[in-house]
Amino acid sequence: MPKPTERLVDTNGVTLKVIEAGERGNPVVVLTHGFPELAYSWRHQIPALAAAGYHVLAPDQRGYGGSSRPEEIDAYNIVELTADVAGLLDDVGAEKAVLIGHDWGSPVATNFPLFFPDRVTAVAALSVPPVPRASAPPTALWRKIFGDNFFYILYFQEPGVADAALSADPARTLRRMIGGVRTTGDEFAAQRMIAPGPEGFVDRLPEPESLPDWISQDELDHYIAEFTRTGFTGPLNWYRNFDRNWELTESTPAPTIDVPTLFVVGTADPVLSFTPRDRVRDVVTGDYREVLIEGAGHWLQQERPDEVNNAILEFLGGLR
């Protein structure tokens, strides 16, 4: 099996760096990463999917890594993000693809069939489940829920503030995010993330005693080098489009996801505490399956690659 290759693809007014593996003509699988990650986050899935007979495309999404970083905040809205993926399909001559997303990549994957219903075969979401459109602008709802307490998405809204804090020491930021974003028995650490006060996001994360056993220093250094070079403004701009995305999804070409859909999540993923799964059926009308991986945290496909690969390949096998 040839090794994955990297190339640049012009799509939807931006240039995306794409990791590609597998033979053209095979069923296409697009992998969309989350925050603060890269196509590199799928390094354990790309060769496994290619070996199973799929043509894999894993982009650094706009704002990240080797891809374009538009300056305008509204350039990171969900219409543009899903259109980027459609352009990748055009580039390889594929009518349809399976979309698999993690974290922020999950909304890209689960919104794609709403905007491009004729171009998707199936969807898999990791860590963030498919959710229906909110009843009001999301930031208004979060302000009502959290009041004067800290909530990281609201903290990310003000341009420049989180950008400076996260970029001040990318090694510290990424070390704390990789090692500190999970549910633990540390009640004080959990409370600190929603307590009032002037501290920012990174300062509230615990400093890990050591790296998790699923990531090496060399692997972490890859992220550190990229985010030291690019900064965090592009990725943070994704968060600054929550209300704009709410407006843009009031009416979509397809009202629901009617293709087979898989949701995979770790039971120690803190995202589950504020992203409930009880309304999935409001947005998914096709076949739906959940896989919970006991004890796994947020960086799911890196932390538990074998279990994630098995779940994805079983799901894809059922489509054939």
mmCIF file of C-alpha atoms in Angstrom:
data_model
loop_
_atom_site.group_PDB
_atom_site.id
_atom_site.type_symbol
_atom_site.label_atom_id
_atom_site.label_comp_id
_atom_site.label_asym_id
_atom_site.label_seq_id
_atom_site.Cartn_x
_atom_site.Cartn_y
_atom_site.Cartn_z
ATOM 1 C CA MET A 1 0.000 0.000 0.000
ATOM 2 C CA PRO A 2 1.546 3.346 -1.029
ATOM 3 C CA LYS A 3 2.215 5.799 1.768
ATOM 4 C CA PRO A 4 -0.135 8.764 2.193
ATOM 5 C CA THR A 5 0.869 11.794 0.165
ATOM 6 C CA GLU A 6 0.328 15.521 0.704
ATOM 7 C CA ARG A 7 -0.812 18.040 -1.880
ATOM 8 C CA LEU A 8 -2.565 21.386 -2.171
ATOM 9 C CA VAL A 9 -6.117 21.626 -3.486
ATOM 10 C CA ASP A 10 -7.802 24.840 -4.581
ATOM 11 C CA THR A 11 -11.432 24.787 -3.513
ATOM 12 C CA ASN A 12 -14.124 27.358 -2.828
ATOM 13 C CA GLY A 13 -11.743 30.305 -2.917
ATOM 14 C CA VAL A 14 -9.147 28.808 -0.548
ATOM 15 C CA THR A 15 -6.246 26.382 -0.805
ATOM 16 C CA LEU A 16 -6.314 23.336 1.440
ATOM 17 C CA LYS A 17 -3.392 21.110 2.301
ATOM 18 C CA VAL A 18 -4.713 17.564 1.941
ATOM 19 C CA ILE A 19 -3.322 14.219 3.060
ATOM 20 C CA GLU A 20 -4.431 11.615 0.528
ATOM 21 C CA ALA A 21 -4.239 7.830 0.544
ATOM 22 C CA GLY A 22 -5.800 4.946 -1.357
ATOM 23 C CA GLU A 23 -6.607 4.530 -5.020
ATOM 24 C CA ARG A 24 -8.713 6.920 -7.046
ATOM 25 C CA GLY A 25 -11.921 5.256 -8.096
ATOM 26 C CA ASN A 26 -12.389 3.670 -4.675
ATOM 27 C CA PRO A 27 -15.196 4.979 -2.442
ATOM 28 C CA VAL A 28 -14.156 8.367 -1.049
ATOM 29 C CA VAL A 29 -13.927 9.076 2.669
ATOM 30 C CA VAL A 30 -13.283 12.644 3.844
ATOM 31 C CA LEU A 31 -11.908 13.142 7.371
ATOM 32 C CA THR A 32 -12.553 16.533 8.987
ATOM 33 C CA HIS A 33 -10.553 17.362 12.117
ATOM 34 C CA GLY A 34 -11.407 19.524 15.108
ATOM 35 C CA PHE A 35 -9.877 22.202 17.349
ATOM 36 C CA PRO A 36 -6.966 22.627 17.847
ATOM 37 C CA GLU A 37 -5.945 19.849 15.524
ATOM 38 C CA LEU A 38 -4.843 19.088 11.970
ATOM 39 C CA ALA A 39 -5.257 16.434 9.309
ATOM 40 C CA TYR A 40 -2.390 14.830 11.256
ATOM 41 C CA SER A 41 -4.949 13.954 13.940
ATOM 42 C CA TRP A 42 -6.202 11.200 11.612
ATOM 43 C CA ARG A 43 -2.755 9.586 11.236
ATOM 44 C CA HIS A 44 -4.028 6.282 12.698
ATOM 45 C CA GLN A 45 -7.162 6.170 10.533
ATOM 46 C CA ILE A 46 -5.796 7.197 7.126
ATOM 47 C CA PRO A 47 -3.701 4.055 6.445
ATOM 48 C CA ALA A 48 -6.355 1.741 7.916
ATOM 49 C CA LEU A 49 -9.073 3.161 5.675
ATOM 50 C CA ALA A 50 -6.845 3.103 2.604
ATOM 51 C CA ALA A 51 -5.896 -0.518 3.300
ATOM 52 C CA ALA A 52 -9.603 -1.360 3.536
ATOM 53 C CA GLY A 53 -10.184 -0.089 0.007
ATOM 54 C CA TYR A 54 -11.150 3.553 0.454
ATOM 55 C CA HIS A 55 -9.807 6.722 -1.154
ATOM 56 C CA VAL A 56 -9.074 8.945 1.840
ATOM 57 C CA LEU A 57 -8.899 12.747 1.865
ATOM 58 C CA ALA A 58 -7.916 14.470 5.103
ATOM 59 C CA PRO A 59 -7.553 18.253 4.814
ATOM 60 C CA ASP A 60 -6.078 20.789 7.155
ATOM 61 C CA GLN A 61 -9.336 22.715 7.243
ATOM 62 C CA ARG A 62 -9.371 26.443 6.465
ATOM 63 C CA GLY A 63 -7.565 28.402 9.169
ATOM 64 C CA TYR A 64 -5.305 25.496 10.069
ATOM 65 C CA GLY A 65 -1.832 24.213 9.272
ATOM 66 C CA GLY A 66 -0.840 24.360 5.630
ATOM 67 C CA SER A 67 -4.210 25.670 4.413
ATOM 68 C CA SER A 68 -5.423 29.195 3.719
ATOM 69 C CA ARG A 69 -6.258 31.406 6.696
ATOM 70 C CA PRO A 70 -8.761 34.056 5.557
ATOM 71 C CA GLU A 71 -8.782 37.211 7.687
ATOM 72 C CA GLU A 72 -12.552 37.771 7.722
ATOM 73 C CA ILE A 73 -14.358 36.145 10.638
ATOM 74 C CA ASP A 74 -17.406 35.301 8.532
ATOM 75 C CA ALA A 75 -15.194 33.331 6.126
ATOM 76 C CA TYR A 76 -15.396 30.489 8.655
ATOM 77 C CA ASN A 77 -19.157 29.950 8.586
ATOM 78 C CA ILE A 78 -20.682 26.520 8.041
ATOM 79 C CA VAL A 79 -21.728 27.245 4.439
ATOM 80 C CA GLU A 80 -18.106 27.904 3.490
ATOM 81 C CA LEU A 81 -16.763 24.973 5.502
ATOM 82 C CA THR A 82 -19.085 22.460 3.862
ATOM 83 C CA ALA A 83 -18.476 23.976 0.421
ATOM 84 C CA ASP A 84 -14.743 23.389 0.965
ATOM 85 C CA VAL A 85 -15.492 19.674 1.249
ATOM 86 C CA ALA A 86 -17.674 19.694 -1.869
ATOM 87 C CA GLY A 87 -14.715 21.207 -3.709
ATOM 88 C CA LEU A 88 -12.490 18.347 -2.575
ATOM 89 C CA LEU A 89 -14.956 15.888 -4.095
ATOM 90 C CA ASP A 90 -14.932 17.867 -7.337
ATOM 91 C CA ASP A 91 -11.143 17.752 -7.375
ATOM 92 C CA VAL A 92 -11.047 13.945 -7.351
ATOM 93 C CA GLY A 93 -14.103 13.537 -9.574
ATOM 94 C CA ALA A 94 -16.261 11.957 -6.873
ATOM 95 C CA GLU A 95 -20.019 12.378 -6.924
ATOM 96 C CA LYS A 96 -20.416 11.227 -3.316
ATOM 97 C CA ALA A 97 -18.382 10.522 -0.195
ATOM 98 C CA VAL A 98 -18.599 9.362 3.379
ATOM 99 C CA LEU A 99 -17.827 12.180 5.804
ATOM 100 C CA ILE A 100 -16.198 11.467 9.154
ATOM 101 C CA GLY A 101 -15.618 14.362 11.554
ATOM 102 C CA HIS A 102 -14.249 14.862 15.033
ATOM 103 C CA ASP A 103 -14.945 17.762 17.411
ATOM 104 C CA TRP A 104 -15.533 20.848 15.190
ATOM 105 C CA GLY A 105 -15.163 18.541 12.201
ATOM 106 C CA SER A 106 -18.334 16.758 13.334
ATOM 107 C CA PRO A 107 -20.617 19.740 12.576
ATOM 108 C CA VAL A 108 -18.914 19.989 9.192
ATOM 109 C CA ALA A 109 -19.670 16.314 8.566
ATOM 110 C CA THR A 110 -23.246 16.444 9.881
ATOM 111 C CA ASN A 111 -24.146 19.699 8.119
ATOM 112 C CA PHE A 112 -22.740 18.521 4.799
ATOM 113 C CA PRO A 113 -25.769 16.275 4.064
ATOM 114 C CA LEU A 114 -28.080 19.212 4.830
ATOM 115 C CA PHE A 115 -26.357 21.463 2.286
ATOM 116 C CA PHE A 116 -25.273 18.765 -0.203
ATOM 117 C CA PRO A 117 -27.753 15.903 0.249
ATOM 118 C CA ASP A 118 -26.943 14.343 -3.134
ATOM 119 C CA ARG A 119 -23.220 14.143 -2.445
ATOM 120 C CA VAL A 120 -23.058 12.086 0.741
ATOM 121 C CA THR A 121 -23.284 8.336 1.302
ATOM 122 C CA ALA A 122 -23.018 8.257 5.094
ATOM 123 C CA VAL A 123 -21.796 10.294 8.045
ATOM 124 C CA ALA A 124 -19.803 9.481 11.168
ATOM 125 C CA ALA A 125 -19.422 11.991 14.004
ATOM 126 C CA LEU A 126 -16.841 11.613 16.767
ATOM 127 C CA SER A 127 -17.190 13.342 20.156
ATOM 128 C CA VAL A 128 -19.855 15.846 19.014
ATOM 129 C CA PRO A 129 -23.240 14.290 18.140
ATOM 130 C CA PRO A 130 -25.599 15.512 15.442
ATOM 131 C CA VAL A 131 -27.755 18.204 17.036
ATOM 132 C CA PRO A 132 -30.824 20.040 15.741
ATOM 133 C CA ARG A 133 -30.841 23.783 15.218
ATOM 134 C CA ALA A 134 -31.153 25.684 18.505
ATOM 135 C CA SER A 135 -34.296 27.597 19.444
ATOM 136 C CA ALA A 136 -32.381 30.894 19.610
ATOM 137 C CA PRO A 137 -28.895 32.226 18.796
ATOM 138 C CA PRO A 138 -26.479 29.906 20.650
ATOM 139 C CA THR A 139 -24.473 32.629 22.393
ATOM 140 C CA ALA A 140 -27.682 34.077 23.863
ATOM 141 C CA LEU A 141 -28.633 30.666 25.217
ATOM 142 C CA TRP A 142 -25.184 30.131 26.737
ATOM 143 C CA ARG A 143 -25.209 33.572 28.382
ATOM 144 C CA LYS A 144 -28.552 32.704 29.933
ATOM 145 C CA ILE A 145 -27.237 29.350 31.176
ATOM 146 C CA PHE A 146 -23.829 30.436 32.443
ATOM 147 C CA GLY A 147 -24.527 34.011 33.537
ATOM 148 C CA ASP A 148 -21.366 35.485 35.034
ATOM 149 C CA ASN A 149 -19.635 32.105 35.089
ATOM 150 C CA PHE A 150 -16.881 31.259 32.647
ATOM 151 C CA PHE A 151 -17.749 29.280 29.520
ATOM 152 C CA TYR A 152 -14.966 28.747 27.038
ATOM 153 C CA ILE A 153 -17.038 29.289 23.875
ATOM 154 C CA LEU A 154 -18.220 32.685 25.148
ATOM 155 C CA TYR A 155 -14.630 33.524 26.131
ATOM 156 C CA PHE A 156 -13.570 32.730 22.548
ATOM 157 C CA GLN A 157 -16.051 35.229 21.063
ATOM 158 C CA GLU A 158 -14.083 38.471 21.544
ATOM 159 C CA PRO A 159 -11.560 38.814 18.688
ATOM 160 C CA GLY A 160 -7.986 39.063 19.899
ATOM 161 C CA VAL A 161 -8.459 38.017 23.523
ATOM 162 C CA ALA A 162 -8.238 34.226 23.325
ATOM 163 C CA ASP A 163 -5.993 34.566 20.273
ATOM 164 C CA ALA A 164 -3.302 36.282 22.330
ATOM 165 C CA ALA A 165 -3.679 33.970 25.324
ATOM 166 C CA LEU A 166 -3.480 30.726 23.352
ATOM 167 C CA SER A 167 -0.638 31.983 21.138
ATOM 168 C CA ALA A 168 1.468 33.332 24.017
ATOM 169 C CA ASP A 169 2.906 29.862 24.635
ATOM 170 C CA PRO A 170 1.615 27.300 22.111
ATOM 171 C CA ALA A 171 3.492 24.477 23.843
ATOM 172 C CA ARG A 172 1.734 25.222 27.136
ATOM 173 C CA THR A 173 -1.630 25.612 25.410
ATOM 174 C CA LEU A 174 -1.413 22.330 23.547
ATOM 175 C CA ARG A 175 0.128 20.417 26.425
ATOM 176 C CA ARG A 176 -2.701 21.469 28.715
ATOM 177 C CA MET A 177 -5.401 20.852 26.123
ATOM 178 C CA ILE A 178 -4.095 17.426 25.166
ATOM 179 C CA GLY A 179 -3.521 16.394 28.774
ATOM 180 C CA GLY A 180 -6.308 18.292 30.517
ATOM 181 C CA VAL A 181 -9.471 18.042 28.408
ATOM 182 C CA ARG A 182 -11.232 15.051 29.918
ATOM 183 C CA THR A 183 -13.520 14.315 32.804
ATOM 184 C CA THR A 184 -11.521 13.286 35.838
ATOM 185 C CA GLY A 185 -11.954 12.803 39.551
ATOM 186 C CA ASP A 186 -10.490 16.276 40.089
ATOM 187 C CA GLU A 187 -13.649 18.091 41.154
ATOM 188 C CA PHE A 188 -11.777 21.361 41.691
ATOM 189 C CA ALA A 189 -10.450 21.333 38.121
ATOM 190 C CA ALA A 190 -13.955 20.762 36.724
ATOM 191 C CA GLN A 191 -15.428 23.568 38.833
ATOM 192 C CA ARG A 192 -12.660 25.941 37.796
ATOM 193 C CA MET A 193 -13.743 25.644 34.160
ATOM 194 C CA ILE A 194 -17.146 27.208 34.895
ATOM 195 C CA ALA A 195 -16.288 29.485 37.831
ATOM 196 C CA PRO A 196 -16.451 33.284 37.552
ATOM 197 C CA GLY A 197 -13.188 35.197 37.474
ATOM 198 C CA PRO A 198 -10.707 36.839 35.131
ATOM 199 C CA GLU A 199 -8.715 33.719 34.239
ATOM 200 C CA GLY A 200 -8.779 32.643 30.602
ATOM 201 C CA PHE A 201 -9.191 29.208 29.086
ATOM 202 C CA VAL A 202 -5.593 27.988 29.234
ATOM 203 C CA ASP A 203 -5.055 29.197 32.807
ATOM 204 C CA ARG A 204 -8.047 27.159 33.943
ATOM 205 C CA LEU A 205 -6.776 23.903 32.452
ATOM 206 C CA PRO A 206 -4.695 21.699 34.763
ATOM 207 C CA GLU A 207 -1.019 21.247 33.962
ATOM 208 C CA PRO A 208 -0.554 17.508 33.292
ATOM 209 C CA GLU A 209 2.205 15.743 35.207
ATOM 210 C CA SER A 210 3.188 13.965 31.985
ATOM 211 C CA LEU A 211 1.908 13.407 28.475
ATOM 212 C CA PRO A 212 -0.855 10.845 28.009
ATOM 213 C CA ASP A 213 0.491 7.486 26.903
ATOM 214 C CA TRP A 214 -1.245 7.752 23.526
ATOM 215 C CA ILE A 215 0.805 10.702 22.251
ATOM 216 C CA SER A 216 4.581 11.021 22.052
ATOM 217 C CA GLN A 217 6.586 14.199 22.514
ATOM 218 C CA ASP A 218 7.457 14.109 18.805
ATOM 219 C CA GLU A 219 3.765 13.962 17.910
ATOM 220 C CA LEU A 220 2.926 16.819 20.254
ATOM 221 C CA ASP A 221 5.845 18.791 18.838
ATOM 222 C CA HIS A 222 4.265 18.514 15.385
ATOM 223 C CA TYR A 223 1.184 20.363 16.657
ATOM 224 C CA ILE A 224 3.289 22.874 18.563
ATOM 225 C CA ALA A 225 5.366 23.712 15.495
ATOM 226 C CA GLU A 226 2.298 24.251 13.312
ATOM 227 C CA PHE A 227 0.370 26.403 15.780
ATOM 228 C CA THR A 228 3.497 28.396 16.622
ATOM 229 C CA ARG A 229 3.709 29.179 12.915
ATOM 230 C CA THR A 230 0.009 29.882 12.256
ATOM 231 C CA GLY A 231 -1.382 31.071 15.594
ATOM 232 C CA PHE A 232 -4.926 30.306 16.732
ATOM 233 C CA THR A 233 -6.998 33.089 15.150
ATOM 234 C CA GLY A 234 -8.291 31.057 12.188
ATOM 235 C CA PRO A 235 -9.449 28.171 14.401
ATOM 236 C CA LEU A 236 -11.008 30.553 16.937
ATOM 237 C CA ASN A 237 -12.955 32.237 14.155
ATOM 238 C CA TRP A 238 -14.902 29.011 13.750
ATOM 239 C CA TYR A 239 -16.324 29.638 17.239
ATOM 240 C CA ARG A 240 -17.187 33.223 16.327
ATOM 241 C CA ASN A 241 -19.654 31.955 13.720
ATOM 242 C CA PHE A 242 -22.034 30.084 16.022
ATOM 243 C CA ASP A 243 -24.759 32.716 15.719
ATOM 244 C CA ARG A 244 -24.105 33.235 12.011
ATOM 245 C CA ASN A 245 -24.356 29.466 11.478
ATOM 246 C CA TRP A 246 -27.664 29.496 13.345
ATOM 247 C CA GLU A 247 -28.964 32.065 10.874
ATOM 248 C CA LEU A 248 -27.587 30.241 7.833
ATOM 249 C CA THR A 249 -29.166 26.910 8.797
ATOM 250 C CA GLU A 250 -32.706 28.251 9.216
ATOM 251 C CA SER A 251 -33.438 26.719 5.822
ATOM 252 C CA THR A 252 -31.214 24.126 4.155
ATOM 253 C CA PRO A 253 -31.642 22.095 0.936
ATOM 254 C CA ALA A 254 -32.350 18.992 3.043
ATOM 255 C CA PRO A 255 -34.225 19.303 6.359
ATOM 256 C CA THR A 256 -32.607 16.245 7.971
ATOM 257 C CA ILE A 257 -29.768 13.745 7.589
ATOM 258 C CA ASP A 258 -31.355 10.805 5.807
ATOM 259 C CA VAL A 259 -28.203 8.733 5.236
ATOM 260 C CA PRO A 260 -26.752 6.186 7.686
ATOM 261 C CA THR A 261 -25.141 7.993 10.615
ATOM 262 C CA LEU A 262 -22.700 6.806 13.278
ATOM 263 C CA PHE A 263 -21.826 8.583 16.518
ATOM 264 C CA VAL A 264 -18.726 7.494 18.452
ATOM 265 C CA VAL A 265 -17.816 9.050 21.798
ATOM 266 C CA GLY A 266 -15.701 8.358 24.860
ATOM 267 C CA THR A 267 -17.486 8.136 28.174
ATOM 268 C CA ALA A 268 -14.855 10.482 29.713
ATOM 269 C CA ASP A 269 -15.379 13.184 27.081
ATOM 270 C CA PRO A 270 -16.500 16.434 28.789
ATOM 271 C CA VAL A 271 -18.320 17.536 25.619
ATOM 272 C CA LEU A 272 -21.091 15.108 26.574
ATOM 273 C CA SER A 273 -21.888 17.270 29.605
ATOM 274 C CA PHE A 274 -23.186 20.149 27.459
ATOM 275 C CA THR A 275 -23.991 18.480 24.120
ATOM 276 C CA PRO A 276 -26.856 16.064 24.858
ATOM 277 C CA ARG A 277 -27.735 13.182 22.584
ATOM 278 C CA ASP A 278 -31.441 13.026 23.381
ATOM 279 C CA ARG A 279 -32.538 15.035 20.310
ATOM 280 C CA VAL A 280 -30.479 13.260 17.672
ATOM 281 C CA ARG A 281 -33.623 11.910 16.053
ATOM 282 C CA ASP A 282 -34.832 15.462 15.415
ATOM 283 C CA VAL A 283 -32.074 15.830 12.844
ATOM 284 C CA VAL A 284 -31.181 12.245 11.802
ATOM 285 C CA THR A 285 -33.940 10.412 9.947
ATOM 286 C CA GLY A 286 -31.691 7.759 8.426
ATOM 287 C CA ASP A 287 -30.285 4.707 10.198
ATOM 288 C CA TYR A 288 -28.492 5.777 13.390
ATOM 289 C CA ARG A 289 -26.031 3.983 15.639
ATOM 290 C CA GLU A 290 -24.026 5.006 18.716
ATOM 291 C CA VAL A 291 -20.785 3.510 19.991
ATOM 292 C CA LEU A 292 -19.572 4.525 23.466
ATOM 293 C CA ILE A 293 -15.936 3.772 24.246
ATOM 294 C CA GLU A 294 -15.531 3.274 27.969
ATOM 295 C CA GLY A 295 -13.037 5.587 29.651
ATOM 296 C CA ALA A 296 -11.969 7.361 26.453
ATOM 297 C CA GLY A 297 -11.541 11.135 26.493
ATOM 298 C CA HIS A 298 -12.019 13.834 23.914
ATOM 299 C CA TRP A 299 -9.087 13.127 21.553
ATOM 300 C CA LEU A 300 -10.823 9.935 20.622
ATOM 301 C CA GLN A 301 -9.292 8.787 17.342
ATOM 302 C CA GLN A 302 -5.783 9.395 18.675
ATOM 303 C CA GLU A 303 -6.368 7.956 22.133
ATOM 304 C CA ARG A 304 -8.211 4.794 21.072
ATOM 305 C CA PRO A 305 -7.304 4.304 17.402
ATOM 306 C CA ASP A 306 -7.976 0.565 17.219
ATOM 307 C CA GLU A 307 -11.452 0.823 18.724
ATOM 308 C CA VAL A 308 -12.327 3.840 16.593
ATOM 309 C CA ASN A 309 -11.009 2.156 13.442
ATOM 310 C CA ASN A 310 -13.024 -0.983 14.197
ATOM 311 C CA ALA A 311 -16.204 1.026 14.733
ATOM 312 C CA ILE A 312 -15.713 3.016 11.524
ATOM 313 C CA LEU A 313 -14.786 0.028 9.371
ATOM 314 C CA GLU A 314 -17.734 -2.002 10.670
ATOM 315 C CA PHE A 315 -20.021 0.942 9.879
ATOM 316 C CA LEU A 316 -18.567 1.395 6.393
ATOM 317 C CA GLY A 317 -18.729 -2.342 5.750
ATOM 318 C CA GLY A 318 -22.439 -2.249 6.402
ATOM 319 C CA LEU A 319 -22.885 0.277 3.607
ATOM 320 C CA ARG A 320 -21.463 -1.989 0.916
#
